[in-house]
Every structure is written in structure tokens, then in C-alpha cells.
């Protein structure tokens, strides 16, 4: 009788220790759900530029992609942060999803052979606008599967105009006026001031 009682007490004690250990583990483990940034849908152009400029300048410093180009592309592709893909899913550049990457299926407009069509595609979801800017930098640096040097001219361009034309010439976007739109946005909002900062 005493042996059974002793075994029961020991088993109960071990169960309590295991439960306490599990509780400590669950309380201290990192959250499984990453926190995704959220942004207002009615952001002004000025607010948008101010928010992403530091990340764009960091990418310029690391990879020589002009900050003005990054900001202008992000602005045009995301309607200056007001497109659902940007403010809800942190995708500033309309980057398509690949593999097991977090994604969302949305409608988009594509210009194919001079005709604009609405299509549904899977787009990448990012935790922050800075993550989206990093993904954009990787595309510029690594190119595409068929041509790893496709956008190399963007990183070697001496000015934002040349960088804009390098993007268009090498098929970054289907819009035939893409380079002109980037240059216009850079000039309108004086974005080239972000290309000149202390390294």
C-alpha cells in the first residue's frame, strides 16, 4: 500500500514538473504569427515618401540602386501606398509570389501587345514595406531566371534617367511609358534629393 502511494506521489510530482516546464516554454517561445505592418489607405504622397525614403536610401547605399528610382517605382506601382496590395499586404512593387511564399490572389491590369487586360494573379505578402523594398532590390540585383544580369544597368547608371530607361529596356514593366512615368514622378516630387546623402 505504501509503495503504491509513493509511486502515485512521485508520478503526480513528475506530472506537475512537466506541466510547469510546458507552461514556461509556451509563455517564453516566440510568437508563431509574425506581426505585419499596417498602413492607412488614405496616406498622402508626402507621407508615403517620408516613410519609405530611409529604406530606399539604405538599399542605395548597399546595392547602388538609386533611392529616387526605388521611391518612384514604389509610388507608381502602389498608387503611393493607397493600393490594397500595399497598405494591407505590404507589397509596394506588385511582386508576384513564388514557391511557398505568403501570397494573396488579386486582380491586376497588364498591358499585353498594346492591349490592357485585367487578370488575377498571386502576389507576394510581406511583413513590412522595408521587406518589400529588400525583395525589389534582390530582383534588380539577381535579375530573372532567364537572365541574371537583366537589370544590372540600373545599379551602374550614373543618373536616375538612365536607370529608368534600363528598367524599361529590359522589360521590368509591361507599360510602354514606364520610364517616362518614373522620370516624371521623380521630377514632380523632387525625389532625386534622396539620391544625395552622406554615406
PDB file of C-alpha atoms in Angstrom:
ATOM      1  CA  UNK A   1       0.000   0.000   0.000  1.00  0.00           C
ATOM      2  CA  UNK A   2       2.796   2.405   0.889  1.00  0.00           C
ATOM      3  CA  UNK A   3       4.633   1.551  -2.345  1.00  0.00           C
ATOM      4  CA  UNK A   4       1.556   2.401  -4.434  1.00  0.00           C
ATOM      5  CA  UNK A   5       1.081   5.672  -2.560  1.00  0.00           C
ATOM      6  CA  UNK A   6       4.744   6.595  -3.008  1.00  0.00           C
ATOM      7  CA  UNK A   7       4.606   5.784  -6.745  1.00  0.00           C
ATOM      8  CA  UNK A   8       1.422   7.869  -7.110  1.00  0.00           C
ATOM      9  CA  UNK A   9       3.039  10.825  -5.322  1.00  0.00           C
ATOM     10  CA  UNK A  10       6.155  10.555  -7.500  1.00  0.00           C
ATOM     11  CA  UNK A  11       4.064  10.327 -10.685  1.00  0.00           C
ATOM     12  CA  UNK A  12       1.981  13.312  -9.604  1.00  0.00           C
ATOM     13  CA  UNK A  13       5.145  15.310  -8.862  1.00  0.00           C
ATOM     14  CA  UNK A  14       6.642  14.445 -12.260  1.00  0.00           C
ATOM     15  CA  UNK A  15       3.391  15.463 -13.965  1.00  0.00           C
ATOM     16  CA  UNK A  16       3.459  18.832 -12.160  1.00  0.00           C
ATOM     17  CA  UNK A  17       7.092  19.415 -13.150  1.00  0.00           C
ATOM     18  CA  UNK A  18       6.299  18.553 -16.782  1.00  0.00           C
ATOM     19  CA  UNK A  19       3.270  20.864 -16.745  1.00  0.00           C
ATOM     20  CA  UNK A  20       5.315  23.710 -15.253  1.00  0.00           C
ATOM     21  CA  UNK A  21       8.025  23.202 -17.898  1.00  0.00           C
ATOM     22  CA  UNK A  22       5.437  23.225 -20.693  1.00  0.00           C
ATOM     23  CA  UNK A  23       3.899  26.412 -19.319  1.00  0.00           C
ATOM     24  CA  UNK A  24       7.301  28.153 -19.195  1.00  0.00           C
ATOM     25  CA  UNK A  25       8.021  27.017 -22.778  1.00  0.00           C
ATOM     26  CA  UNK A  26       4.682  28.261 -24.120  1.00  0.00           C
ATOM     27  CA  UNK A  27       4.961  31.626 -22.371  1.00  0.00           C
ATOM     28  CA  UNK A  28       8.553  32.292 -23.474  1.00  0.00           C
ATOM     29  CA  UNK A  29       8.546  30.962 -27.037  1.00  0.00           C
ATOM     30  CA  UNK A  30       8.497  33.484 -29.885  1.00  0.00           C
ATOM     31  CA  UNK A  31       5.137  34.163 -31.456  1.00  0.00           C
ATOM     32  CA  UNK A  32       4.368  31.897 -34.418  1.00  0.00           C
ATOM     33  CA  UNK A  33       2.473  34.665 -36.201  1.00  0.00           C
ATOM     34  CA  UNK A  34       4.766  37.458 -37.374  1.00  0.00           C
ATOM     35  CA  UNK A  35       3.383  40.922 -36.863  1.00  0.00           C
ATOM     36  CA  UNK A  36       2.566  42.501 -40.190  1.00  0.00           C
ATOM     37  CA  UNK A  37       2.750  46.285 -40.509  1.00  0.00           C
ATOM     38  CA  UNK A  38      -0.459  48.050 -41.367  1.00  0.00           C
ATOM     39  CA  UNK A  39      -0.848  51.394 -43.098  1.00  0.00           C
ATOM     40  CA  UNK A  40      -3.704  53.832 -43.673  1.00  0.00           C
ATOM     41  CA  UNK A  41      -5.424  53.520 -47.052  1.00  0.00           C
ATOM     42  CA  UNK A  42      -5.614  57.304 -47.415  1.00  0.00           C
ATOM     43  CA  UNK A  43      -1.943  58.169 -46.994  1.00  0.00           C
ATOM     44  CA  UNK A  44      -0.734  61.314 -48.768  1.00  0.00           C
ATOM     45  CA  UNK A  45       2.092  61.187 -51.302  1.00  0.00           C
ATOM     46  CA  UNK A  46       4.262  63.243 -48.945  1.00  0.00           C
ATOM     47  CA  UNK A  47       3.632  60.834 -46.025  1.00  0.00           C
ATOM     48  CA  UNK A  48       4.366  57.844 -48.250  1.00  0.00           C
ATOM     49  CA  UNK A  49       7.658  59.273 -49.489  1.00  0.00           C
ATOM     50  CA  UNK A  50       8.750  60.237 -45.976  1.00  0.00           C
ATOM     51  CA  UNK A  51       8.009  56.734 -44.694  1.00  0.00           C
ATOM     52  CA  UNK A  52       9.861  54.741 -47.338  1.00  0.00           C
ATOM     53  CA  UNK A  53      12.762  57.108 -48.102  1.00  0.00           C
ATOM     54  CA  UNK A  54      15.069  55.742 -45.346  1.00  0.00           C
ATOM     55  CA  UNK A  55      14.665  52.149 -46.594  1.00  0.00           C
ATOM     56  CA  UNK A  56      15.207  53.272 -50.202  1.00  0.00           C
ATOM     57  CA  UNK A  57      18.390  55.100 -49.185  1.00  0.00           C
ATOM     58  CA  UNK A  58      19.619  52.028 -47.294  1.00  0.00           C
ATOM     59  CA  UNK A  59      19.171  49.942 -50.459  1.00  0.00           C
ATOM     60  CA  UNK A  60      21.046  52.579 -52.489  1.00  0.00           C
ATOM     61  CA  UNK A  61      23.910  52.513 -50.016  1.00  0.00           C
ATOM     62  CA  UNK A  62      24.126  48.700 -50.132  1.00  0.00           C
ATOM     63  CA  UNK A  63      23.322  47.961 -53.771  1.00  0.00           C
ATOM     64  CA  UNK A  64      23.678  51.226 -55.756  1.00  0.00           C
ATOM     65  CA  UNK A  65      20.024  51.278 -56.839  1.00  0.00           C
ATOM     66  CA  UNK A  66      19.086  54.988 -56.887  1.00  0.00           C
ATOM     67  CA  UNK A  67      16.749  55.798 -53.991  1.00  0.00           C
ATOM     68  CA  UNK A  68      14.733  58.043 -56.318  1.00  0.00           C
ATOM     69  CA  UNK A  69      14.054  55.074 -58.602  1.00  0.00           C
ATOM     70  CA  UNK A  70      13.011  52.857 -55.684  1.00  0.00           C
ATOM     71  CA  UNK A  71      10.638  55.526 -54.335  1.00  0.00           C
ATOM     72  CA  UNK A  72       9.195  56.344 -57.765  1.00  0.00           C
ATOM     73  CA  UNK A  73       8.656  52.675 -58.620  1.00  0.00           C
ATOM     74  CA  UNK A  74       7.045  52.002 -55.245  1.00  0.00           C
ATOM     75  CA  UNK A  75       4.853  55.062 -55.665  1.00  0.00           C
ATOM     76  CA  UNK A  76       3.694  54.249 -59.183  1.00  0.00           C
ATOM     77  CA  UNK A  77       3.167  50.544 -58.511  1.00  0.00           C
ATOM     78  CA  UNK A  78       1.254  51.101 -55.247  1.00  0.00           C
ATOM     79  CA  UNK A  79      -0.616  54.356 -56.015  1.00  0.00           C
ATOM     80  CA  UNK A  80       1.636  55.972 -53.400  1.00  0.00           C
ATOM     81  CA  UNK A  81       0.728  53.404 -50.746  1.00  0.00           C
ATOM     82  CA  UNK A  82      -3.025  53.587 -51.359  1.00  0.00           C
ATOM     83  CA  UNK A  83      -3.458  50.332 -53.297  1.00  0.00           C
ATOM     84  CA  UNK A  84      -4.816  47.418 -51.251  1.00  0.00           C
ATOM     85  CA  UNK A  85      -1.765  45.312 -52.123  1.00  0.00           C
ATOM     86  CA  UNK A  86       0.426  47.996 -50.495  1.00  0.00           C
ATOM     87  CA  UNK A  87      -1.481  49.102 -47.401  1.00  0.00           C
ATOM     88  CA  UNK A  88      -2.872  45.682 -46.473  1.00  0.00           C
ATOM     89  CA  UNK A  89      -0.208  43.263 -47.752  1.00  0.00           C
ATOM     90  CA  UNK A  90       2.945  45.482 -47.742  1.00  0.00           C
ATOM     91  CA  UNK A  91       3.705  44.737 -51.402  1.00  0.00           C
ATOM     92  CA  UNK A  92       4.834  48.034 -52.928  1.00  0.00           C
ATOM     93  CA  UNK A  93       6.034  46.779 -56.319  1.00  0.00           C
ATOM     94  CA  UNK A  94       3.388  44.325 -57.432  1.00  0.00           C
ATOM     95  CA  UNK A  95       5.843  41.468 -56.892  1.00  0.00           C
ATOM     96  CA  UNK A  96       4.405  38.087 -57.843  1.00  0.00           C
ATOM     97  CA  UNK A  97       4.503  35.241 -55.310  1.00  0.00           C
ATOM     98  CA  UNK A  98       6.688  32.193 -55.868  1.00  0.00           C
ATOM     99  CA  UNK A  99       7.035  28.822 -54.172  1.00  0.00           C
ATOM    100  CA  UNK A 100       5.725  28.600 -50.615  1.00  0.00           C
ATOM    101  CA  UNK A 101       5.868  32.348 -50.083  1.00  0.00           C
ATOM    102  CA  UNK A 102       2.914  34.033 -48.343  1.00  0.00           C
ATOM    103  CA  UNK A 103       0.562  35.229 -51.075  1.00  0.00           C
ATOM    104  CA  UNK A 104      -2.781  36.779 -51.922  1.00  0.00           C
ATOM    105  CA  UNK A 105      -4.738  36.453 -55.206  1.00  0.00           C
ATOM    106  CA  UNK A 106      -5.866  39.809 -56.611  1.00  0.00           C
ATOM    107  CA  UNK A 107      -6.920  41.340 -59.914  1.00  0.00           C
ATOM    108  CA  UNK A 108      -4.382  43.451 -61.786  1.00  0.00           C
ATOM    109  CA  UNK A 109      -4.082  45.199 -65.128  1.00  0.00           C
ATOM    110  CA  UNK A 110      -1.411  44.067 -67.576  1.00  0.00           C
ATOM    111  CA  UNK A 111      -0.564  45.586 -70.964  1.00  0.00           C
ATOM    112  CA  UNK A 112      -0.027  42.775 -73.460  1.00  0.00           C
ATOM    113  CA  UNK A 113       0.671  43.594 -77.127  1.00  0.00           C
ATOM    114  CA  UNK A 114      -0.676  47.103 -76.619  1.00  0.00           C
ATOM    115  CA  UNK A 115      -3.923  45.926 -75.023  1.00  0.00           C
ATOM    116  CA  UNK A 116      -4.689  46.352 -71.312  1.00  0.00           C
ATOM    117  CA  UNK A 117      -6.309  43.328 -69.729  1.00  0.00           C
ATOM    118  CA  UNK A 118      -7.484  42.507 -66.216  1.00  0.00           C
ATOM    119  CA  UNK A 119      -6.045  39.251 -64.870  1.00  0.00           C
ATOM    120  CA  UNK A 120      -5.987  37.500 -61.483  1.00  0.00           C
ATOM    121  CA  UNK A 121      -2.546  36.703 -60.104  1.00  0.00           C
ATOM    122  CA  UNK A 122      -0.846  35.598 -56.884  1.00  0.00           C
ATOM    123  CA  UNK A 123       1.094  38.432 -55.276  1.00  0.00           C
ATOM    124  CA  UNK A 124       3.695  38.206 -52.513  1.00  0.00           C
ATOM    125  CA  UNK A 125       2.723  39.291 -48.990  1.00  0.00           C
ATOM    126  CA  UNK A 126       5.397  40.980 -46.843  1.00  0.00           C
ATOM    127  CA  UNK A 127       5.596  41.830 -43.146  1.00  0.00           C
ATOM    128  CA  UNK A 128       6.723  45.403 -43.825  1.00  0.00           C
ATOM    129  CA  UNK A 129       7.390  47.927 -46.558  1.00  0.00           C
ATOM    130  CA  UNK A 130      11.112  47.558 -45.822  1.00  0.00           C
ATOM    131  CA  UNK A 131      10.809  43.819 -46.609  1.00  0.00           C
ATOM    132  CA  UNK A 132       9.117  44.691 -49.897  1.00  0.00           C
ATOM    133  CA  UNK A 133      11.942  47.100 -50.765  1.00  0.00           C
ATOM    134  CA  UNK A 134      14.508  44.371 -49.977  1.00  0.00           C
ATOM    135  CA  UNK A 135      12.685  41.924 -52.287  1.00  0.00           C
ATOM    136  CA  UNK A 136      12.709  44.575 -55.022  1.00  0.00           C
ATOM    137  CA  UNK A 137      16.470  45.070 -54.540  1.00  0.00           C
ATOM    138  CA  UNK A 138      17.039  41.313 -54.879  1.00  0.00           C
ATOM    139  CA  UNK A 139      15.138  41.292 -58.176  1.00  0.00           C
ATOM    140  CA  UNK A 140      17.208  44.203 -59.513  1.00  0.00           C
ATOM    141  CA  UNK A 141      20.451  42.554 -58.365  1.00  0.00           C
ATOM    142  CA  UNK A 142      19.681  38.934 -59.316  1.00  0.00           C
ATOM    143  CA  UNK A 143      17.623  39.516 -62.445  1.00  0.00           C
ATOM    144  CA  UNK A 144      15.296  36.825 -63.700  1.00  0.00           C
ATOM    145  CA  UNK A 145      15.661  33.086 -64.200  1.00  0.00           C
ATOM    146  CA  UNK A 146      16.388  33.546 -67.902  1.00  0.00           C
ATOM    147  CA  UNK A 147      18.789  36.492 -67.451  1.00  0.00           C
ATOM    148  CA  UNK A 148      20.530  37.153 -64.133  1.00  0.00           C
ATOM    149  CA  UNK A 149      22.047  40.387 -65.481  1.00  0.00           C
ATOM    150  CA  UNK A 150      18.723  41.736 -66.802  1.00  0.00           C
ATOM    151  CA  UNK A 151      18.652  44.831 -64.540  1.00  0.00           C
ATOM    152  CA  UNK A 152      22.388  45.257 -63.949  1.00  0.00           C
ATOM    153  CA  UNK A 153      22.318  48.588 -65.802  1.00  0.00           C
ATOM    154  CA  UNK A 154      20.151  50.047 -63.013  1.00  0.00           C
ATOM    155  CA  UNK A 155      22.959  49.621 -60.478  1.00  0.00           C
ATOM    156  CA  UNK A 156      25.619  51.071 -62.802  1.00  0.00           C
ATOM    157  CA  UNK A 157      23.543  54.005 -64.090  1.00  0.00           C
ATOM    158  CA  UNK A 158      25.074  57.428 -63.464  1.00  0.00           C
ATOM    159  CA  UNK A 159      21.667  59.092 -63.020  1.00  0.00           C
ATOM    160  CA  UNK A 160      18.036  58.255 -62.399  1.00  0.00           C
ATOM    161  CA  UNK A 161      17.020  58.874 -66.037  1.00  0.00           C
ATOM    162  CA  UNK A 162      19.406  56.190 -67.267  1.00  0.00           C
ATOM    163  CA  UNK A 163      18.238  53.825 -64.521  1.00  0.00           C
ATOM    164  CA  UNK A 164      14.597  54.382 -65.533  1.00  0.00           C
ATOM    165  CA  UNK A 165      15.348  53.594 -69.181  1.00  0.00           C
ATOM    166  CA  UNK A 166      17.340  50.493 -68.170  1.00  0.00           C
ATOM    167  CA  UNK A 167      14.253  49.202 -66.338  1.00  0.00           C
ATOM    168  CA  UNK A 168      12.009  49.756 -69.344  1.00  0.00           C
ATOM    169  CA  UNK A 169      14.507  48.497 -71.920  1.00  0.00           C
ATOM    170  CA  UNK A 170      14.913  45.248 -70.007  1.00  0.00           C
ATOM    171  CA  UNK A 171      11.212  44.582 -69.512  1.00  0.00           C
ATOM    172  CA  UNK A 172      10.658  45.429 -65.851  1.00  0.00           C
ATOM    173  CA  UNK A 173       7.062  46.522 -66.596  1.00  0.00           C
ATOM    174  CA  UNK A 174       4.605  45.963 -69.436  1.00  0.00           C
ATOM    175  CA  UNK A 175       3.701  49.686 -69.595  1.00  0.00           C
ATOM    176  CA  UNK A 176       5.419  51.207 -72.677  1.00  0.00           C
ATOM    177  CA  UNK A 177       5.550  54.608 -70.918  1.00  0.00           C
ATOM    178  CA  UNK A 178       7.069  53.211 -67.699  1.00  0.00           C
ATOM    179  CA  UNK A 179      10.413  55.079 -67.863  1.00  0.00           C
ATOM    180  CA  UNK A 180       8.723  58.384 -68.669  1.00  0.00           C
ATOM    181  CA  UNK A 181       6.325  57.932 -65.749  1.00  0.00           C
ATOM    182  CA  UNK A 182       9.215  57.217 -63.358  1.00  0.00           C
ATOM    183  CA  UNK A 183      11.153  60.269 -64.556  1.00  0.00           C
ATOM    184  CA  UNK A 184       8.048  62.469 -64.298  1.00  0.00           C
ATOM    185  CA  UNK A 185       7.361  61.292 -60.709  1.00  0.00           C
ATOM    186  CA  UNK A 186      10.997  61.859 -59.694  1.00  0.00           C
ATOM    187  CA  UNK A 187      10.936  65.379 -61.087  1.00  0.00           C
ATOM    188  CA  UNK A 188       7.452  66.252 -59.786  1.00  0.00           C
ATOM    189  CA  UNK A 189       8.225  65.215 -56.213  1.00  0.00           C
ATOM    190  CA  UNK A 190      11.930  66.134 -56.285  1.00  0.00           C
ATOM    191  CA  UNK A 191      12.842  62.539 -55.408  1.00  0.00           C
ATOM    192  CA  UNK A 192      16.425  62.812 -56.651  1.00  0.00           C
ATOM    193  CA  UNK A 193      17.214  64.678 -53.414  1.00  0.00           C
ATOM    194  CA  UNK A 194      17.148  61.241 -51.746  1.00  0.00           C
ATOM    195  CA  UNK A 195      19.947  60.037 -54.046  1.00  0.00           C
ATOM    196  CA  UNK A 196      22.377  62.501 -52.415  1.00  0.00           C
ATOM    197  CA  UNK A 197      23.058  61.735 -48.775  1.00  0.00           C
ATOM    198  CA  UNK A 198      26.100  61.128 -46.592  1.00  0.00           C
ATOM    199  CA  UNK A 199      27.303  57.537 -46.938  1.00  0.00           C
TER     200      UNK A 199
END
